[in-house]
Amino acid sequence: TLEHEGTLLVTGARTYGNCVSQMQLACEVPFETILHDAGQNDRTFLDRCAARRAPLKPHPLRAQVIEAIEGTSLMIRAQQDAGGGIQAGHNYHLAYVRDQYGVARGLLAMGAWDEAAAIMKFYRNIFERYGFIATAQAMGVEGIFHVHECDRTEITGYLLLQACDLLEADHDGEF
């Protein structure tokens, strides 16, 4: 059998030139450093979340529950756009208000308050830019919406509930 070892680096950018620059930067840093820094970033995130979520009661499955919480929060974090929106699923590349309401509740329960707040900021920015929020909007691409017949009622309700949930968790009345 042949044994091969390698490294795969993926970079992205809005222009080809920026993508090449990002790849050059990535190639200058040893893979072990990238992996270590990513692990440190994840651990900082998980520790911040653990400090905010309700303490878990002693239980024989406590370690498995914490592992599930941490894995889930990292997977959600990986799907969150820099603007705050979270894609609804692998084949739904839009930020759906109803889906993100459920995700925000989960993020709050897991202690990821900043990520939950980023969803609300995403919608605030969409509303400021376009004057409305639809069933779903694109992330990182301007002006793409999935409009549905019940946007004016359903969407408003989910956004209000999400804002109230966020206020209850972090008590940031100014936000």
PDB file of C-alpha atoms in Angstrom:
ATOM      1  CA  THR A   1       0.000   0.000   0.000  1.00  0.00           C
ATOM      2  CA  LEU A   2       1.086   3.531  -0.664  1.00  0.00           C
ATOM      3  CA  GLU A   3       0.904   6.000   2.143  1.00  0.00           C
ATOM      4  CA  HIS A   4       0.650   9.659   1.312  1.00  0.00           C
ATOM      5  CA  GLU A   5       0.309  12.639   3.525  1.00  0.00           C
ATOM      6  CA  GLY A   6      -0.623  16.088   2.426  1.00  0.00           C
ATOM      7  CA  THR A   7      -2.280  19.312   3.319  1.00  0.00           C
ATOM      8  CA  LEU A   8      -5.253  20.918   1.633  1.00  0.00           C
ATOM      9  CA  LEU A   9      -5.707  24.650   2.098  1.00  0.00           C
ATOM     10  CA  VAL A  10      -8.809  26.431   0.878  1.00  0.00           C
ATOM     11  CA  THR A  11      -9.033  30.198   0.660  1.00  0.00           C
ATOM     12  CA  GLY A  12     -11.620  32.461  -0.801  1.00  0.00           C
ATOM     13  CA  ALA A  13     -12.132  36.078  -1.702  1.00  0.00           C
ATOM     14  CA  ARG A  14     -14.351  38.216  -3.887  1.00  0.00           C
ATOM     15  CA  THR A  15     -11.645  38.733  -6.525  1.00  0.00           C
ATOM     16  CA  TYR A  16      -9.071  36.428  -8.046  1.00  0.00           C
ATOM     17  CA  GLY A  17      -6.222  38.719  -6.952  1.00  0.00           C
ATOM     18  CA  ASN A  18      -7.376  38.731  -3.334  1.00  0.00           C
ATOM     19  CA  CYS A  19      -7.789  34.960  -3.420  1.00  0.00           C
ATOM     20  CA  VAL A  20      -4.211  34.540  -4.664  1.00  0.00           C
ATOM     21  CA  SER A  21      -2.997  36.888  -1.913  1.00  0.00           C
ATOM     22  CA  GLN A  22      -4.883  34.904   0.732  1.00  0.00           C
ATOM     23  CA  MET A  23      -3.419  31.634  -0.549  1.00  0.00           C
ATOM     24  CA  GLN A  24       0.096  33.081  -0.524  1.00  0.00           C
ATOM     25  CA  LEU A  25      -0.388  34.155   3.101  1.00  0.00           C
ATOM     26  CA  ALA A  26      -1.737  30.717   4.019  1.00  0.00           C
ATOM     27  CA  CYS A  27       1.224  28.989   2.372  1.00  0.00           C
ATOM     28  CA  GLU A  28       3.680  31.095   4.375  1.00  0.00           C
ATOM     29  CA  VAL A  29       2.342  29.807   7.692  1.00  0.00           C
ATOM     30  CA  PRO A  30       3.081  26.225   8.772  1.00  0.00           C
ATOM     31  CA  PHE A  31      -0.022  24.038   8.832  1.00  0.00           C
ATOM     32  CA  GLU A  32       0.559  23.192  12.506  1.00  0.00           C
ATOM     33  CA  THR A  33       0.383  26.919  13.337  1.00  0.00           C
ATOM     34  CA  ILE A  34      -2.882  27.330  11.429  1.00  0.00           C
ATOM     35  CA  LEU A  35      -4.325  24.274  13.181  1.00  0.00           C
ATOM     36  CA  HIS A  36      -3.141  25.463  16.598  1.00  0.00           C
ATOM     37  CA  ASP A  37      -4.517  28.981  16.097  1.00  0.00           C
ATOM     38  CA  ALA A  38      -7.868  27.607  14.900  1.00  0.00           C
ATOM     39  CA  GLY A  39      -8.033  25.330  17.943  1.00  0.00           C
ATOM     40  CA  GLN A  40      -7.254  28.241  20.252  1.00  0.00           C
ATOM     41  CA  ASN A  41      -9.951  30.337  18.577  1.00  0.00           C
ATOM     42  CA  ASP A  42     -12.480  27.512  18.978  1.00  0.00           C
ATOM     43  CA  ARG A  43     -11.528  26.996  22.629  1.00  0.00           C
ATOM     44  CA  THR A  44     -11.915  30.718  23.383  1.00  0.00           C
ATOM     45  CA  PHE A  45     -15.356  30.653  21.760  1.00  0.00           C
ATOM     46  CA  LEU A  46     -16.416  27.499  23.645  1.00  0.00           C
ATOM     47  CA  ASP A  47     -15.153  28.852  26.980  1.00  0.00           C
ATOM     48  CA  ARG A  48     -17.070  32.110  26.436  1.00  0.00           C
ATOM     49  CA  CYS A  49     -20.220  30.117  25.704  1.00  0.00           C
ATOM     50  CA  ALA A  50     -19.724  27.819  28.721  1.00  0.00           C
ATOM     51  CA  ALA A  51     -19.430  30.833  31.021  1.00  0.00           C
ATOM     52  CA  ARG A  52     -22.815  32.128  29.816  1.00  0.00           C
ATOM     53  CA  ARG A  53     -24.986  29.036  29.596  1.00  0.00           C
ATOM     54  CA  ALA A  54     -26.903  27.557  32.485  1.00  0.00           C
ATOM     55  CA  PRO A  55     -24.767  25.123  34.484  1.00  0.00           C
ATOM     56  CA  LEU A  56     -25.412  21.461  33.824  1.00  0.00           C
ATOM     57  CA  LYS A  57     -26.488  19.260  36.687  1.00  0.00           C
ATOM     58  CA  PRO A  58     -24.301  16.293  37.613  1.00  0.00           C
ATOM     59  CA  HIS A  59     -25.283  13.347  35.458  1.00  0.00           C
ATOM     60  CA  PRO A  60     -23.568  10.217  34.127  1.00  0.00           C
ATOM     61  CA  LEU A  61     -23.898  11.597  30.568  1.00  0.00           C
ATOM     62  CA  ARG A  62     -22.696  15.127  31.411  1.00  0.00           C
ATOM     63  CA  ALA A  63     -19.471  14.818  29.396  1.00  0.00           C
ATOM     64  CA  GLN A  64     -21.385  13.580  26.330  1.00  0.00           C
ATOM     65  CA  VAL A  65     -23.903  16.411  26.647  1.00  0.00           C
ATOM     66  CA  ILE A  66     -21.107  18.994  26.801  1.00  0.00           C
ATOM     67  CA  GLU A  67     -19.459  17.381  23.761  1.00  0.00           C
ATOM     68  CA  ALA A  68     -22.762  17.585  21.860  1.00  0.00           C
ATOM     69  CA  ILE A  69     -23.276  21.232  22.867  1.00  0.00           C
ATOM     70  CA  GLU A  70     -19.762  22.186  21.817  1.00  0.00           C
ATOM     71  CA  GLY A  71     -19.912  20.291  18.529  1.00  0.00           C
ATOM     72  CA  THR A  72     -23.270  21.776  17.637  1.00  0.00           C
ATOM     73  CA  SER A  73     -22.235  25.332  18.491  1.00  0.00           C
ATOM     74  CA  LEU A  74     -19.065  24.996  16.390  1.00  0.00           C
ATOM     75  CA  MET A  75     -21.055  23.657  13.417  1.00  0.00           C
ATOM     76  CA  ILE A  76     -23.525  26.540  13.625  1.00  0.00           C
ATOM     77  CA  ARG A  77     -20.669  29.022  13.979  1.00  0.00           C
ATOM     78  CA  ALA A  78     -19.067  27.586  10.827  1.00  0.00           C
ATOM     79  CA  GLN A  79     -22.266  28.364   8.879  1.00  0.00           C
ATOM     80  CA  GLN A  80     -22.551  31.969  10.097  1.00  0.00           C
ATOM     81  CA  ASP A  81     -21.713  34.616   7.541  1.00  0.00           C
ATOM     82  CA  ALA A  82     -19.456  37.513   8.529  1.00  0.00           C
ATOM     83  CA  GLY A  83     -22.583  39.702   8.344  1.00  0.00           C
ATOM     84  CA  GLY A  84     -24.383  37.555  10.926  1.00  0.00           C
ATOM     85  CA  GLY A  85     -26.744  35.491   8.780  1.00  0.00           C
ATOM     86  CA  ILE A  86     -26.727  31.710   9.080  1.00  0.00           C
ATOM     87  CA  GLN A  87     -27.513  29.502   6.101  1.00  0.00           C
ATOM     88  CA  ALA A  88     -30.565  27.349   6.596  1.00  0.00           C
ATOM     89  CA  GLY A  89     -28.907  24.160   5.402  1.00  0.00           C
ATOM     90  CA  HIS A  90     -26.466  22.663   2.962  1.00  0.00           C
ATOM     91  CA  ASN A  91     -28.824  23.180   0.040  1.00  0.00           C
ATOM     92  CA  TYR A  92     -30.549  26.356   1.277  1.00  0.00           C
ATOM     93  CA  HIS A  93     -27.942  29.064   0.909  1.00  0.00           C
ATOM     94  CA  LEU A  94     -30.071  31.885   2.243  1.00  0.00           C
ATOM     95  CA  ALA A  95     -30.751  33.285   5.697  1.00  0.00           C
ATOM     96  CA  TYR A  96     -34.365  32.295   6.453  1.00  0.00           C
ATOM     97  CA  VAL A  97     -35.942  34.303   9.284  1.00  0.00           C
ATOM     98  CA  ARG A  98     -37.953  31.400  10.739  1.00  0.00           C
ATOM     99  CA  ASP A  99     -35.007  28.997  10.650  1.00  0.00           C
ATOM    100  CA  GLN A 100     -32.674  31.536  12.200  1.00  0.00           C
ATOM    101  CA  TYR A 101     -35.132  32.169  15.011  1.00  0.00           C
ATOM    102  CA  GLY A 102     -34.799  28.524  16.008  1.00  0.00           C
ATOM    103  CA  VAL A 103     -31.029  28.646  15.610  1.00  0.00           C
ATOM    104  CA  ALA A 104     -30.857  31.823  17.708  1.00  0.00           C
ATOM    105  CA  ARG A 105     -32.765  30.115  20.517  1.00  0.00           C
ATOM    106  CA  GLY A 106     -30.277  27.253  20.393  1.00  0.00           C
ATOM    107  CA  LEU A 107     -27.330  29.652  20.351  1.00  0.00           C
ATOM    108  CA  LEU A 108     -28.695  31.458  23.399  1.00  0.00           C
ATOM    109  CA  ALA A 109     -29.183  28.176  25.253  1.00  0.00           C
ATOM    110  CA  MET A 110     -25.609  27.174  24.381  1.00  0.00           C
ATOM    111  CA  GLY A 111     -24.267  30.528  25.611  1.00  0.00           C
ATOM    112  CA  ALA A 112     -23.379  31.893  22.162  1.00  0.00           C
ATOM    113  CA  TRP A 113     -25.046  35.240  22.787  1.00  0.00           C
ATOM    114  CA  ASP A 114     -22.798  37.246  20.448  1.00  0.00           C
ATOM    115  CA  GLU A 115     -23.633  34.939  17.552  1.00  0.00           C
ATOM    116  CA  ALA A 116     -27.357  35.180  18.330  1.00  0.00           C
ATOM    117  CA  ALA A 117     -27.072  38.984  18.447  1.00  0.00           C
ATOM    118  CA  ALA A 118     -25.254  38.922  15.090  1.00  0.00           C
ATOM    119  CA  ILE A 119     -28.387  37.422  13.512  1.00  0.00           C
ATOM    120  CA  MET A 120     -30.450  40.395  14.718  1.00  0.00           C
ATOM    121  CA  LYS A 121     -27.778  42.803  13.463  1.00  0.00           C
ATOM    122  CA  PHE A 122     -27.899  41.036  10.086  1.00  0.00           C
ATOM    123  CA  TYR A 123     -31.631  41.736   9.820  1.00  0.00           C
ATOM    124  CA  ARG A 124     -31.266  45.294  11.083  1.00  0.00           C
ATOM    125  CA  ASN A 125     -28.710  45.913   8.340  1.00  0.00           C
ATOM    126  CA  ILE A 126     -30.967  44.340   5.695  1.00  0.00           C
ATOM    127  CA  PHE A 127     -33.881  46.524   6.817  1.00  0.00           C
ATOM    128  CA  GLU A 128     -31.747  49.680   6.878  1.00  0.00           C
ATOM    129  CA  ARG A 129     -30.468  48.939   3.371  1.00  0.00           C
ATOM    130  CA  TYR A 130     -33.734  47.846   1.677  1.00  0.00           C
ATOM    131  CA  GLY A 131     -36.610  48.928   3.910  1.00  0.00           C
ATOM    132  CA  PHE A 132     -37.999  45.403   4.273  1.00  0.00           C
ATOM    133  CA  ILE A 133     -37.102  41.866   5.326  1.00  0.00           C
ATOM    134  CA  ALA A 134     -38.291  38.860   3.338  1.00  0.00           C
ATOM    135  CA  THR A 135     -38.728  35.183   4.195  1.00  0.00           C
ATOM    136  CA  ALA A 136     -35.044  34.792   3.311  1.00  0.00           C
ATOM    137  CA  GLN A 137     -32.176  36.952   2.119  1.00  0.00           C
ATOM    138  CA  ALA A 138     -28.778  36.226   0.662  1.00  0.00           C
ATOM    139  CA  MET A 139     -25.650  36.498   2.758  1.00  0.00           C
ATOM    140  CA  GLY A 140     -22.689  38.305   1.283  1.00  0.00           C
ATOM    141  CA  VAL A 141     -24.567  39.080  -1.950  1.00  0.00           C
ATOM    142  CA  GLU A 142     -26.603  42.247  -2.219  1.00  0.00           C
ATOM    143  CA  GLY A 143     -30.288  42.402  -3.061  1.00  0.00           C
ATOM    144  CA  ILE A 144     -31.318  38.756  -3.317  1.00  0.00           C
ATOM    145  CA  PHE A 145     -34.548  37.859  -1.508  1.00  0.00           C
ATOM    146  CA  HIS A 146     -36.983  34.973  -1.246  1.00  0.00           C
ATOM    147  CA  VAL A 147     -40.297  36.802  -0.892  1.00  0.00           C
ATOM    148  CA  HIS A 148     -43.330  34.941   0.450  1.00  0.00           C
ATOM    149  CA  GLU A 149     -46.957  35.970   0.860  1.00  0.00           C
ATOM    150  CA  CYS A 150     -46.862  36.097   4.681  1.00  0.00           C
ATOM    151  CA  ASP A 151     -43.659  38.112   5.170  1.00  0.00           C
ATOM    152  CA  ARG A 152     -45.368  41.109   6.800  1.00  0.00           C
ATOM    153  CA  THR A 153     -46.846  39.060   9.623  1.00  0.00           C
ATOM    154  CA  GLU A 154     -44.797  35.919  10.097  1.00  0.00           C
ATOM    155  CA  ILE A 155     -41.400  37.588   9.743  1.00  0.00           C
ATOM    156  CA  THR A 156     -42.298  40.410  12.126  1.00  0.00           C
ATOM    157  CA  GLY A 157     -43.390  37.927  14.785  1.00  0.00           C
ATOM    158  CA  TYR A 158     -40.216  35.868  14.620  1.00  0.00           C
ATOM    159  CA  LEU A 159     -38.008  38.958  14.761  1.00  0.00           C
ATOM    160  CA  LEU A 160     -39.861  40.334  17.781  1.00  0.00           C
ATOM    161  CA  LEU A 161     -39.661  36.996  19.601  1.00  0.00           C
ATOM    162  CA  GLN A 162     -35.956  36.720  18.799  1.00  0.00           C
ATOM    163  CA  ALA A 163     -35.290  40.242  20.078  1.00  0.00           C
ATOM    164  CA  CYS A 164     -37.151  39.460  23.319  1.00  0.00           C
ATOM    165  CA  ASP A 165     -35.221  36.194  23.769  1.00  0.00           C
ATOM    166  CA  LEU A 166     -31.934  38.020  23.258  1.00  0.00           C
ATOM    167  CA  LEU A 167     -32.904  40.741  25.734  1.00  0.00           C
ATOM    168  CA  GLU A 168     -33.860  38.117  28.326  1.00  0.00           C
ATOM    169  CA  ALA A 169     -30.485  36.375  27.913  1.00  0.00           C
ATOM    170  CA  ASP A 170     -28.083  39.298  27.884  1.00  0.00           C
ATOM    171  CA  HIS A 171     -30.134  42.194  29.333  1.00  0.00           C
ATOM    172  CA  ASP A 172     -28.707  44.574  26.704  1.00  0.00           C
ATOM    173  CA  GLY A 173     -31.637  46.977  26.526  1.00  0.00           C
ATOM    174  CA  GLU A 174     -29.753  49.423  24.341  1.00  0.00           C
ATOM    175  CA  PHE A 175     -29.323  46.797  21.623  1.00  0.00           C
TER     176      PHE A 175
END
